[in-house]
Short mmCIF file of C-alpha atoms in Angstrom, two decimals:
data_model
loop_
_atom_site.label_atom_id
_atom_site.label_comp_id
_atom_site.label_asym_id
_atom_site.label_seq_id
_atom_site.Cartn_x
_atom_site.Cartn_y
_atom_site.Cartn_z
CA UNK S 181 0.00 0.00 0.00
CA UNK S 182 1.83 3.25 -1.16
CA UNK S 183 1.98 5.71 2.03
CA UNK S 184 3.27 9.20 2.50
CA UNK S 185 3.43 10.04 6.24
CA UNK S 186 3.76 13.55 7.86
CA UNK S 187 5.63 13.60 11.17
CA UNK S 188 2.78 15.21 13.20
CA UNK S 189 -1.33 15.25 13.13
CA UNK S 190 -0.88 18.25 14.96
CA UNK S 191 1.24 21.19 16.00
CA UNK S 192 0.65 24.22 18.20
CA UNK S 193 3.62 26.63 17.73
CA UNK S 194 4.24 30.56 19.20
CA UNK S 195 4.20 33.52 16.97
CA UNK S 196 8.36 34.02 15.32
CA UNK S 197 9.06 30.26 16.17
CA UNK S 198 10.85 28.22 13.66
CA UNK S 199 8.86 25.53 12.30
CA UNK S 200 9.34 22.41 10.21
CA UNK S 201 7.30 20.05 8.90
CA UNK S 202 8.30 16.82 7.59
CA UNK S 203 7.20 14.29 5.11
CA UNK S 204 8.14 11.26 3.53
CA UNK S 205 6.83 9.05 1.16
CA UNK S 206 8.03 5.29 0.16
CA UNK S 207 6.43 4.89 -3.68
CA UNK S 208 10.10 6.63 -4.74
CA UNK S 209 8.02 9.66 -6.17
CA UNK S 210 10.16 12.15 -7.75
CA UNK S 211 7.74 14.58 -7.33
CA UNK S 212 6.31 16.01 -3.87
CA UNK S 213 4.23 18.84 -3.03
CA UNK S 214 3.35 21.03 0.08
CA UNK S 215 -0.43 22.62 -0.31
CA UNK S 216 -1.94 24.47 2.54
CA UNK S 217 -5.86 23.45 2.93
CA UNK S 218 -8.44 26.59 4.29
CA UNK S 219 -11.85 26.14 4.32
CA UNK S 220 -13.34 27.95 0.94
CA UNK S 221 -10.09 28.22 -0.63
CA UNK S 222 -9.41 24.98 -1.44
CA UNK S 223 -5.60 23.37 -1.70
CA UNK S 224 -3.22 25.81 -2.55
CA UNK S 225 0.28 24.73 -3.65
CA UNK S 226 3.17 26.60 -1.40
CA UNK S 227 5.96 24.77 -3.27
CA UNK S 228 6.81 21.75 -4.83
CA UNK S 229 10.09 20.02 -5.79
CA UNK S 230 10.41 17.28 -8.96
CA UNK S 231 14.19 15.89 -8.27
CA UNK S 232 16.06 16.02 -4.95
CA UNK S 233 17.63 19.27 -4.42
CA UNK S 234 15.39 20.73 -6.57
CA UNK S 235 12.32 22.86 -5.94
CA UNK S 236 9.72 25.71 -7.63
CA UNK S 237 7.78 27.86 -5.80
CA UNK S 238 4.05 27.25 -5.79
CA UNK S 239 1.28 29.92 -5.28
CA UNK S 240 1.65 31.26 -2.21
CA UNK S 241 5.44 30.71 -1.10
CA UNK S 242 5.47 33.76 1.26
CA UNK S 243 7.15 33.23 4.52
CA UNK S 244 7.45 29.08 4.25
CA UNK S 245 10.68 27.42 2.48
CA UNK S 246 10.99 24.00 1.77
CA UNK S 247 14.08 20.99 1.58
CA UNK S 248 14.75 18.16 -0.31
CA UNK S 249 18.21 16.43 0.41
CA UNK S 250 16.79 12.78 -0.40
CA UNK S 251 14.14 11.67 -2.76
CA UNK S 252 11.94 10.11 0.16
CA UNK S 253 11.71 13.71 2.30
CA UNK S 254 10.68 16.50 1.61
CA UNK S 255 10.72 20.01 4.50
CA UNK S 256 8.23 22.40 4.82
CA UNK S 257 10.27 25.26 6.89
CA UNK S 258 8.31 28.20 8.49
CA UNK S 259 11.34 30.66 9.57
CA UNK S 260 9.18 32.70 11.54
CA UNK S 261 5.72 31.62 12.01
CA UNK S 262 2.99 34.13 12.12
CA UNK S 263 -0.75 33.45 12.91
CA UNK S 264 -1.97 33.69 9.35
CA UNK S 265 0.09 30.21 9.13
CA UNK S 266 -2.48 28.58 11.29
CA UNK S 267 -3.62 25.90 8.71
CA UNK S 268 -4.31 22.56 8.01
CA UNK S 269 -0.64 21.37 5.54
CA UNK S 270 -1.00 18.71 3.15
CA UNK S 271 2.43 16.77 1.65
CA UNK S 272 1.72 14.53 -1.71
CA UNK S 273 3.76 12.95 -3.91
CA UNK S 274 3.55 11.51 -7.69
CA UNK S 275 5.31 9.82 -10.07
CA UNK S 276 6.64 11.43 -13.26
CA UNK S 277 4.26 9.40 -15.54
CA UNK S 278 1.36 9.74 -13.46
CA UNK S 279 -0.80 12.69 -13.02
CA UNK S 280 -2.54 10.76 -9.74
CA UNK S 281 -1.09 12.42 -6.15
CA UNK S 282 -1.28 10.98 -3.15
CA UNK S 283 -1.81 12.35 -0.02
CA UNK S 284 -0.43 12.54 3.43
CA UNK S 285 -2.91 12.76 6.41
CA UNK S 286 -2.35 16.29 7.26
CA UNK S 287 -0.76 18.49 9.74
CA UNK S 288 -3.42 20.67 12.09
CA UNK S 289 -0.99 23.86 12.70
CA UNK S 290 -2.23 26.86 15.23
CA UNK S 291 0.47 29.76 15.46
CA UNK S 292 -0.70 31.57 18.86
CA UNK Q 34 -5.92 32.40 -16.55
CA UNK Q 35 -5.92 28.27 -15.27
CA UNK Q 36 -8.71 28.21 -13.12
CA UNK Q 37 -11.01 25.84 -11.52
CA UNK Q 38 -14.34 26.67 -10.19
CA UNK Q 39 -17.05 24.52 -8.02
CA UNK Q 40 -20.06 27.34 -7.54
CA UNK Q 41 -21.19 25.36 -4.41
CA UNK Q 42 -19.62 25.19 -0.99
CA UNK Q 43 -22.35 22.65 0.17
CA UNK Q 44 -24.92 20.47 -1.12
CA UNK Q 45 -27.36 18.90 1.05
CA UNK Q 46 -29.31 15.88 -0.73
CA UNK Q 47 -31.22 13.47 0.82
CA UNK Q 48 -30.31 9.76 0.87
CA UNK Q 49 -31.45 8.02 -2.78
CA UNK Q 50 -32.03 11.84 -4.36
CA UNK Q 51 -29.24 12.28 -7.84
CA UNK Q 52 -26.37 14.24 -7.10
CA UNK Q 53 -24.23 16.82 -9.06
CA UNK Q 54 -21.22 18.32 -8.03
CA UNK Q 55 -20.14 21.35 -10.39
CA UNK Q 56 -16.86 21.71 -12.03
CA UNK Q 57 -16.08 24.48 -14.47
CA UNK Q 58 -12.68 25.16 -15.57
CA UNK Q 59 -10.50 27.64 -17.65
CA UNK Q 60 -7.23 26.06 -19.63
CA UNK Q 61 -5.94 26.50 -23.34
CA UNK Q 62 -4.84 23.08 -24.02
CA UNK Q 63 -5.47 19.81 -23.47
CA UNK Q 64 -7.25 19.31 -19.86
CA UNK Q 65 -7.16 16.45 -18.01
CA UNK Q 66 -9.07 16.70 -14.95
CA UNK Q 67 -9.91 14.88 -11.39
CA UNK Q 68 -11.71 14.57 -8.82
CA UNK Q 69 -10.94 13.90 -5.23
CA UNK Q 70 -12.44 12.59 -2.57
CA UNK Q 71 -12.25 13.39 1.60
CA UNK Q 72 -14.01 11.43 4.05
CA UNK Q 73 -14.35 12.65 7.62
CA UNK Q 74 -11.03 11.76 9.47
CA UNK Q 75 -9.45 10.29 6.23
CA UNK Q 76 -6.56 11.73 4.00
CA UNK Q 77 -7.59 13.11 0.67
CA UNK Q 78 -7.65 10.55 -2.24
CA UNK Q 79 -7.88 10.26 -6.18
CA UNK Q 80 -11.65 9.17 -6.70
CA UNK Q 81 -11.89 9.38 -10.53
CA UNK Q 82 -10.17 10.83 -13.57
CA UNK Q 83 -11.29 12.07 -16.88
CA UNK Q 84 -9.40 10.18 -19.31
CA UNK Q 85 -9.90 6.79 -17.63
CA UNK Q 86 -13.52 7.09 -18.09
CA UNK Q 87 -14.38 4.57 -14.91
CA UNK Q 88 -17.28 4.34 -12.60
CA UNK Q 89 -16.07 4.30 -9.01
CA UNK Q 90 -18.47 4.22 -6.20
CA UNK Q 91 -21.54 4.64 -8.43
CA UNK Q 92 -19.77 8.14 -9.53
CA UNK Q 93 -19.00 9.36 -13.22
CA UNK Q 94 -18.11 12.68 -14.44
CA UNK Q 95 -17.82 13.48 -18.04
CA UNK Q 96 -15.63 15.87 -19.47
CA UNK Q 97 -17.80 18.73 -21.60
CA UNK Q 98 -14.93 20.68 -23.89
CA UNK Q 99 -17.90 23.14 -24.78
CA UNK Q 100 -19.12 23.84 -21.61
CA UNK Q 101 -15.97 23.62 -19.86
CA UNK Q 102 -17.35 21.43 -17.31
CA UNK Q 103 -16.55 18.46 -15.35
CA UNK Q 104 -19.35 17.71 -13.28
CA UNK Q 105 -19.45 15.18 -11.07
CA UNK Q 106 -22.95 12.75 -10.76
CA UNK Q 107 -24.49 9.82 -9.25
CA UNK Q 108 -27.77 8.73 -9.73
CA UNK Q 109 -28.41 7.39 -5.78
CA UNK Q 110 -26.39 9.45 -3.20
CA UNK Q 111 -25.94 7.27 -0.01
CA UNK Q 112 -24.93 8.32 3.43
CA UNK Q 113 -21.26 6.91 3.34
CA UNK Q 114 -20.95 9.83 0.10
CA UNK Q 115 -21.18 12.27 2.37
CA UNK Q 116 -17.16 14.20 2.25
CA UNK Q 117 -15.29 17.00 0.72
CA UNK Q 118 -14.95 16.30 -3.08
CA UNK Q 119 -12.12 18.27 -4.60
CA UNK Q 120 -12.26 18.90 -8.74
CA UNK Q 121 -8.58 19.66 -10.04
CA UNK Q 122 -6.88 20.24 -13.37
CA UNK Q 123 -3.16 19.20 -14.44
CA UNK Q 124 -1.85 22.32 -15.60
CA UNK Q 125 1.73 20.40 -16.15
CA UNK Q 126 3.36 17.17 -16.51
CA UNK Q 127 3.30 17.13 -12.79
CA UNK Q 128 1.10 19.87 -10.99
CA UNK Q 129 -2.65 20.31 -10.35
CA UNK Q 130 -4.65 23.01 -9.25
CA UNK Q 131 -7.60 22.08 -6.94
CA UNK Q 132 -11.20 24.07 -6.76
CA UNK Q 133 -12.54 25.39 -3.39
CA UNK Q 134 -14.17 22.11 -2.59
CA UNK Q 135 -17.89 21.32 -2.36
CA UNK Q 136 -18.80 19.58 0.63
CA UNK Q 137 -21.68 16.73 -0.09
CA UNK Q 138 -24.07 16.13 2.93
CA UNK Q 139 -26.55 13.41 2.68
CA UNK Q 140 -29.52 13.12 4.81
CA UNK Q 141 -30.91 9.70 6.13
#
């Protein structure tokens, strides 16, 4: 069964705190994506990266930065978290020939 | 622009009524467009894709170049349908954009 995990269902962090969150997936995807999910907005793609070390910025990559030193993981880095962060984060992952994604379970997130 | 629109934030059908879950979209070429499915408590997941052409869970959606439109149906909503479906559009060899969501609740 193909699985990408996220290292935490949820995360309450302080306003300036550095944040990271972490995912890894074990289909050897070359592609993976971090979206952020708000009610009536939908997914929105913050960035994504389709080879290891390599990454684009996605829609809204404004205060987040991301890291991919091995195909498995990919980072989702919040230098300085504000509360306009507090979200629900989604990781995915896909193969090259595919246009499928799949889907981690989600990290909760409240900045206070 | 790329674009992809679903009008309605929540539809509320009662158990055995049709359903139809609206999906417009904006895109120059080619589309090729999904939908996705999230239950309560469960991670989002791939439910059905244009170009395979599949039933799955008593779903279809059929992809109307004219209209632009990818609506999602089923002829006999049942409780278990009730989730967050998700319409998106490949805009590259490897990125989608997702609609706002339309959130399905069906009555017993």
């Amino acid at each position: 069964d193909v699985k990408v995990t996220q290292s935490s269902r949820y995360l309450v962090k302080r306003t300036g705190e550095k944040v990271f969150l972490e995912c890894v997936q074990d289909m050897d995807h070359e592609n993976m994506f971090w979206y952020r999910q708000d009610p009536g907005l939908g997914l929105r793609l913050i960035y994504f990266s389709y080879d290891v070390k390599m990454k684009e910025k996605g829609d809204i990559p404004e205060g987040y930065s991301v890291s991919r030193e091995k195909k498995e993981r990919f980072s989702l880095i919040l230098e300085s978290a504000s509360t306009n962060q507090t979200s629900m984060y989604l990781c995915a992952s896909s193969s090259e020939l595919q246009g499928e994604q799949f889907f981690g379970p989600g990290t909760r997130l409240t900045v206070l | 622009a790329q674009r992809v629109t679903q009008p309605e934030k929540l539809l509320s059908v009662f158990k055995g009524a049709p359903v139809e879950l609206k999906c417009n979209y904006s895109y120059s070429g080619s589309p090729e467009l999904f939908w996705y499915v999230q239950y309560s408590r469960q991670r989002l997941q791939l439910l059905l894709r244009h170009i395979s052409r599949e039933s799955i869970k008593g779903f279809t959606a059929d992809l109307n170049k004219g209209e632009t439109s990818f609506h999602l149906k089923k002829p006999f909503a049942q409780e278990e349908d009730s989730a967050m479906y998700y319409c998106a559009l490949r805009r590259s060899s490897y990125k989608l954009i997702f609609g706002s969501g339309t959130r399905l609740l069906v009555r017993p």
